[in-house]
Coordinates of C-alpha atoms in Angstrom, one line a residue:
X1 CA -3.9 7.8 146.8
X2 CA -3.1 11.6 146.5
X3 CA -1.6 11.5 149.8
X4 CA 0.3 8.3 148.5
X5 CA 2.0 10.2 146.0
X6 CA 2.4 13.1 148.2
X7 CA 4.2 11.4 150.5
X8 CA 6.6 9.9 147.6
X9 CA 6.9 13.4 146.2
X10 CA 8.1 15.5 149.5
X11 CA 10.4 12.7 151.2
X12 CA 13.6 15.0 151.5
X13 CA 16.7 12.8 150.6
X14 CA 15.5 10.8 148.7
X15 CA 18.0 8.9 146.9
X16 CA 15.7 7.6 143.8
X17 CA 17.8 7.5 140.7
X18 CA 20.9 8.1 142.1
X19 CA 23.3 5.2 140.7
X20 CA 24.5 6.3 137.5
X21 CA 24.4 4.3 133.8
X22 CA 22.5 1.5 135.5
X23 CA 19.5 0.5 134.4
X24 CA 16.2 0.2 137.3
X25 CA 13.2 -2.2 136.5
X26 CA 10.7 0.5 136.1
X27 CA 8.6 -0.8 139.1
X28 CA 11.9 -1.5 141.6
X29 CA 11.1 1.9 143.2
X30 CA 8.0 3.6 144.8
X31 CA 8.4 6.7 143.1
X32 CA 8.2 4.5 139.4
X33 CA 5.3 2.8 140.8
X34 CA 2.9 5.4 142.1
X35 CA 2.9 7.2 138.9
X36 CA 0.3 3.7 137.8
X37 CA -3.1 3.6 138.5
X38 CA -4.3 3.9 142.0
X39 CA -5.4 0.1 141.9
X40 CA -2.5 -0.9 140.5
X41 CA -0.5 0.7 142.9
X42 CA -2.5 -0.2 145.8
X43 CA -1.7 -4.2 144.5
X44 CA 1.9 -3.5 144.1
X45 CA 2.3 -2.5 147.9
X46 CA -0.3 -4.0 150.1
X47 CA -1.2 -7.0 147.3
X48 CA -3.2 -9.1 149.8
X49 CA -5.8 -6.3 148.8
X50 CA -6.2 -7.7 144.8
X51 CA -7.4 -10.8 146.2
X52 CA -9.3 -9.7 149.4
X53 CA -12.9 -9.1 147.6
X54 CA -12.7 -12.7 146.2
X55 CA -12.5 -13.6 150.1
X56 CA -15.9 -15.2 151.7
X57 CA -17.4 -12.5 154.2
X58 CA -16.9 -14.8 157.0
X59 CA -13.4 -15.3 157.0
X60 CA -10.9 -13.0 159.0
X61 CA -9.3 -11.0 157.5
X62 CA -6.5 -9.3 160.3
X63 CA -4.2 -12.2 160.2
X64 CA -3.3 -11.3 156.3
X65 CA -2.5 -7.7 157.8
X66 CA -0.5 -7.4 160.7
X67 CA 2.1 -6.0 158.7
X68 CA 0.6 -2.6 157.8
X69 CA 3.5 -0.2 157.6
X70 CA 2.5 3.0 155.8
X71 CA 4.2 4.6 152.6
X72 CA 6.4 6.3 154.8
X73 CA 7.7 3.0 156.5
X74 CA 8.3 1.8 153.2
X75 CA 10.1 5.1 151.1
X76 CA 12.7 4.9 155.0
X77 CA 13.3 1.0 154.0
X78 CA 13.5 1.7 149.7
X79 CA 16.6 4.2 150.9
X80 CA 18.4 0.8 152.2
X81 CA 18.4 -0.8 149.0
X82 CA 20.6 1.7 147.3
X83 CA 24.0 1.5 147.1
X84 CA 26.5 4.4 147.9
X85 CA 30.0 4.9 148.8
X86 CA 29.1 5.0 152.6
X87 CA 26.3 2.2 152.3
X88 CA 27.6 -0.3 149.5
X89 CA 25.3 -3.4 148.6
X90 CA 27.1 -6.4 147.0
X91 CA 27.3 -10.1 146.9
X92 CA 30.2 -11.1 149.4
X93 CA 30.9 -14.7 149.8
X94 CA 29.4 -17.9 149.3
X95 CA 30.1 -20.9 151.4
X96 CA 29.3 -24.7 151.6
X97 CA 30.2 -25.4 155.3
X98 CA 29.8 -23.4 158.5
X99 CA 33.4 -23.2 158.8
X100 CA 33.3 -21.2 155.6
X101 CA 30.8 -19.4 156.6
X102 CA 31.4 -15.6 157.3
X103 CA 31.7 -14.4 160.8
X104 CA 29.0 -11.5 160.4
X105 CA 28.1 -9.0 163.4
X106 CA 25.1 -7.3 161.7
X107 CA 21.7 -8.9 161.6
X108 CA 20.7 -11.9 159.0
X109 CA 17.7 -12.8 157.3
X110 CA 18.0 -15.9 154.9
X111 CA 15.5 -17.0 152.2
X112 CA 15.2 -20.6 151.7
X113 CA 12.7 -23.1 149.6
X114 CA 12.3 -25.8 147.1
X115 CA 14.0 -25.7 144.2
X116 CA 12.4 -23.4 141.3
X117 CA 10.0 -21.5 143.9
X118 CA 12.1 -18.1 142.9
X119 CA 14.7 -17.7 145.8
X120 CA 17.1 -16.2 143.6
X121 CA 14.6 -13.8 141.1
X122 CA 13.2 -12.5 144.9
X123 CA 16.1 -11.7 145.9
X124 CA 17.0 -9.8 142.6
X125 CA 14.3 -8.5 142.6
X126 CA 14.6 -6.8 146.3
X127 CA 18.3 -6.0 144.9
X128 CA 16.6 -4.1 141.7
X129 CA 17.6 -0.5 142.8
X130 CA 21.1 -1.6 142.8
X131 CA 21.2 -3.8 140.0
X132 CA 25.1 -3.8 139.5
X133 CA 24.7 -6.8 142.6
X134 CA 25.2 -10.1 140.9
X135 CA 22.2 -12.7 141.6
X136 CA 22.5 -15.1 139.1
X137 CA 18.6 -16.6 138.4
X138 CA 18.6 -19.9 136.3
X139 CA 16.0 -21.4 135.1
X140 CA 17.1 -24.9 136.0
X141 CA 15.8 -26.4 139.4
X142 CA 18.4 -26.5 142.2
X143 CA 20.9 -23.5 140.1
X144 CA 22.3 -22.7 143.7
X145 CA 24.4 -24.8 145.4
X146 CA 25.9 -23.1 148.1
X147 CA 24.7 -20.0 150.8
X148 CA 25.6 -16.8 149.0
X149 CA 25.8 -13.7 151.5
X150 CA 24.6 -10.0 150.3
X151 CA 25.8 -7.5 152.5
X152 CA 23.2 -4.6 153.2
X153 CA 26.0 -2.0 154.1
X154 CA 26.5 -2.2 158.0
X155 CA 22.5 -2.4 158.1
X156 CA 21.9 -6.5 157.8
X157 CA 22.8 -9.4 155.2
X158 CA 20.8 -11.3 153.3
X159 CA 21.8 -14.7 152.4
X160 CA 20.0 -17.1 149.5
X161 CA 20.0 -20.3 150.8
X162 CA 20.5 -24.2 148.3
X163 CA 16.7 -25.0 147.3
X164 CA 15.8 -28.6 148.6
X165 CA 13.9 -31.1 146.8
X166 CA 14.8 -31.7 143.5
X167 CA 18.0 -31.3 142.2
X168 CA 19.1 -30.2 145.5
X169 CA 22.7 -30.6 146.6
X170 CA 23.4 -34.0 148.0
X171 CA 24.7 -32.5 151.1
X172 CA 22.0 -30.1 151.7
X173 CA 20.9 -30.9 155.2
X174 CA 24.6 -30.8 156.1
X175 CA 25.0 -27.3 154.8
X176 CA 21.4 -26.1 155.8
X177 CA 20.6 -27.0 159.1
X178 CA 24.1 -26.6 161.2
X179 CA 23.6 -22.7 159.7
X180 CA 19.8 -22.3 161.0
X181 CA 20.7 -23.8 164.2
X182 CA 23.7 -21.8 165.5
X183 CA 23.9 -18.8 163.6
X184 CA 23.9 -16.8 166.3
X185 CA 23.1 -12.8 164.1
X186 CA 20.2 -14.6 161.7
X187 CA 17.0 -12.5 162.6
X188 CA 14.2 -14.2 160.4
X189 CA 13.9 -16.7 157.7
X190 CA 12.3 -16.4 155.2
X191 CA 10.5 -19.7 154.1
X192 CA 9.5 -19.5 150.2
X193 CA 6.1 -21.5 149.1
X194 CA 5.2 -21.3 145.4
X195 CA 1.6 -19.8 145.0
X196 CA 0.6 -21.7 142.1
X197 CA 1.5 -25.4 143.6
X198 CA 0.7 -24.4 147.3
X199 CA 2.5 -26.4 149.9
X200 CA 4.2 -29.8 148.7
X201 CA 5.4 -32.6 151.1
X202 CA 9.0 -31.4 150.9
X203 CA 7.8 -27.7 151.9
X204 CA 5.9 -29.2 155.4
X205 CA 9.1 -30.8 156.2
X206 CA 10.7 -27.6 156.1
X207 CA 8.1 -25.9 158.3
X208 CA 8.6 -28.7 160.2
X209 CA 12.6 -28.1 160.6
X210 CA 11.8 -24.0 160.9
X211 CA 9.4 -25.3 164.0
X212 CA 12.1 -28.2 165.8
X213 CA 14.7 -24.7 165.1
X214 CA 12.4 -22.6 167.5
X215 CA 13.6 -18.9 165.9
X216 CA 11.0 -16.7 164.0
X217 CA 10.4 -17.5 160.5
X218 CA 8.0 -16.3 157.7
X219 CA 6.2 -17.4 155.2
X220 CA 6.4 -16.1 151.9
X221 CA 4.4 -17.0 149.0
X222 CA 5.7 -16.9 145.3
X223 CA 4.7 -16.3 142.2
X224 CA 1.3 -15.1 142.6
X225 CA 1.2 -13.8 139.1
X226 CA 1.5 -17.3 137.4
X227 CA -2.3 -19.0 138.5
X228 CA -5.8 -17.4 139.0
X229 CA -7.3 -16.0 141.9
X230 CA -8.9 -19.5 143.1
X231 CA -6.1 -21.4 143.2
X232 CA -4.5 -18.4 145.0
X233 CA -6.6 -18.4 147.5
X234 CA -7.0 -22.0 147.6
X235 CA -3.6 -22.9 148.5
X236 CA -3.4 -19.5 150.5
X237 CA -6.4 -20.9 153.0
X238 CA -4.8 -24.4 153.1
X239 CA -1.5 -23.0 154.2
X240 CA -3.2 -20.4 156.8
X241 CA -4.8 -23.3 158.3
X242 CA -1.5 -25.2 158.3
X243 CA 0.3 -22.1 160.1
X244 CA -2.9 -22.1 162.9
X245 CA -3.1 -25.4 163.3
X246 CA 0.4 -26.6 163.7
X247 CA 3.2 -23.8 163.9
X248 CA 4.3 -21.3 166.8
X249 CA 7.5 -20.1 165.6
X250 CA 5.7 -19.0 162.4
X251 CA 4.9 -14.7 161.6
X252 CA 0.8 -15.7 161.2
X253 CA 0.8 -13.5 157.8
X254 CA 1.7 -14.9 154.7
X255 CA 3.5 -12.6 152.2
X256 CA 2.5 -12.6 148.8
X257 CA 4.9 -11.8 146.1
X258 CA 5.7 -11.8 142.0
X259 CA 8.8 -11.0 141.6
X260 CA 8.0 -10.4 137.9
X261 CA 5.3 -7.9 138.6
X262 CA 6.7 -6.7 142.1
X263 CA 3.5 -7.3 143.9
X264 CA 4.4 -7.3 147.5
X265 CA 8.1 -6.5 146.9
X266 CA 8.2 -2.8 148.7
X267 CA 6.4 -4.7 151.9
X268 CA 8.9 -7.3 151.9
X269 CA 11.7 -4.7 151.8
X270 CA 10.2 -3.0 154.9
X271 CA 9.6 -5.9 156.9
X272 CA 13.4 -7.2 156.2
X273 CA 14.5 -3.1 157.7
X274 CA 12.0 -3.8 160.2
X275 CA 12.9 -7.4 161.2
X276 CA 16.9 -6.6 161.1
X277 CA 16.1 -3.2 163.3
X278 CA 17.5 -0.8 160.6
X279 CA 14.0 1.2 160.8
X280 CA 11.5 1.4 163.3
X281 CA 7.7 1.3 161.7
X282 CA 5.1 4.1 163.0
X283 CA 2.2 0.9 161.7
X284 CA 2.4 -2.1 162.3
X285 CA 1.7 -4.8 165.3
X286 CA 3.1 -8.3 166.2
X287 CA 5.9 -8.7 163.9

């Protein structure tokens, strides 16, 4: 953990702190976060670890880590998420139909999910070092209604897709599905299951979409800092066995994620520069 912090400490550049009368969540950076307890810090990065000991011997355990970048990986992806004059972060548009739809060069991710699994509060949270960028977070099911695109700079956008299920818009599939089908930039989506339910019927219909789409999707798994460990890891083995068993376009590692905590937050920042080809990772394999 010494080098941890090292490694924070000597980065040169590092832009931590550098958007004036603004006020950080005082985990959204890894410099805030490594001054906690080495435990607590090893959960807020690699948080598959605070439930790994609670694991049966037997079951393996390399699927849940194939993502492995190191703190350096993660400190080149943090510098992404703040906004400067040459690199400016901001909500740009949102749209309802394709043909309102942006026409986009850079790479795109997009996060999508049933309604109240925490689209929005993720992606505010990942948006924490620049918190002047407007995601509005409701706590009323189905609060977004159309695809609002974040632009990254000129490094990638990120767009926060309608939930589905309840209270989703009545046109959802027509808005949804036309954009995961032909947009021709989108890199990786981002498929959101909430930890304390597991996966619900509505959610397998969505894998099920993400699998007849044949592109590369992930799954990420929410609110892991709202039920206990077993349940966690109940619903966490259910879904692995549902990835195994009947996806191929699916990343096999699950990531797990509080946005209210930030478990799992810096990981998902430098998988998103990973994915969209902003960095390039010294650890990692098969992503």
């Amino acid at each position: 953990m010494l080098c941890l912090c090292r490694c924070l400490c000597l980065q040169p550049g590092t832009a931590f702190g550098t958007v004036p009368r603004q006020t950080f969540h005082k985990l959204a950076s890894l410099h805030k976060a490594t001054k906690l307890a080495p435990k607590k810090v090893q959960s807020l990065l690699y948080p598959f670890s605070a439930v790994e000991a609670y694991l049966d011997k037997s079951i393996d355990r390399s699927q849940f880590q194939l993502f492995h970048p190191s703190v350096e990986d993660m400190v080149k992806a943090e510098k992404l998420f703040y906004s400067s004059p040459s690199h400016k972060i901001d909500y740009d548009v949102s749209a309802e139909r394709m043909d309102h739809v942006p026409a986009f060069k850079q790479p795109e991710v997009c996060f999508i999910g049933r309604s109240n699994v925490g689209k929005s509060s993720l992606i505010k949270a990942l948006f924490s070092l620049t918190p002047e960028v407007e995601v509005r977070v409701s706590k009323t099911p189905g609060h977004t209604k159309k695809m609002n695109f974040f632009r990254v700079g000129k490094a990638f956008t990120i767009v926060d897709m309608p939930g589905y299920g309840h209270r989703a818009p009545k046109d959802f599939v027509d808005m949804v599905e036309p954009y995961l089908y032909t947009r021709k930039n989108l890199v990786r989506t981002f498929l959101l299951v909430d930890g304390s339910v597991g996966l619900t019927h509505a959610d397998l219909i969505a894998l099920e979409m993400c699998e007849e789409i044949r592109r590369p999707y992930v799954i990420v798994v929410t609110k892991m800092d709202k039920c206990g460990t077993g349940t966690l890891l109940t619903n966490l083995m259910n879904l692995q066995d549902v990835v195994r068993t009947q996806t191929t376009a699916c990343f096999p590692q699950p990531f797990l994620v509080s946005s209210l905590q930030f478990w799992g937050i810096y990981l998902l920042r430098c998988f998103i520069a990973h994915v969209t080809g902003s960095i390039k990772i010294t650890d990692t394999s098969q992503s």
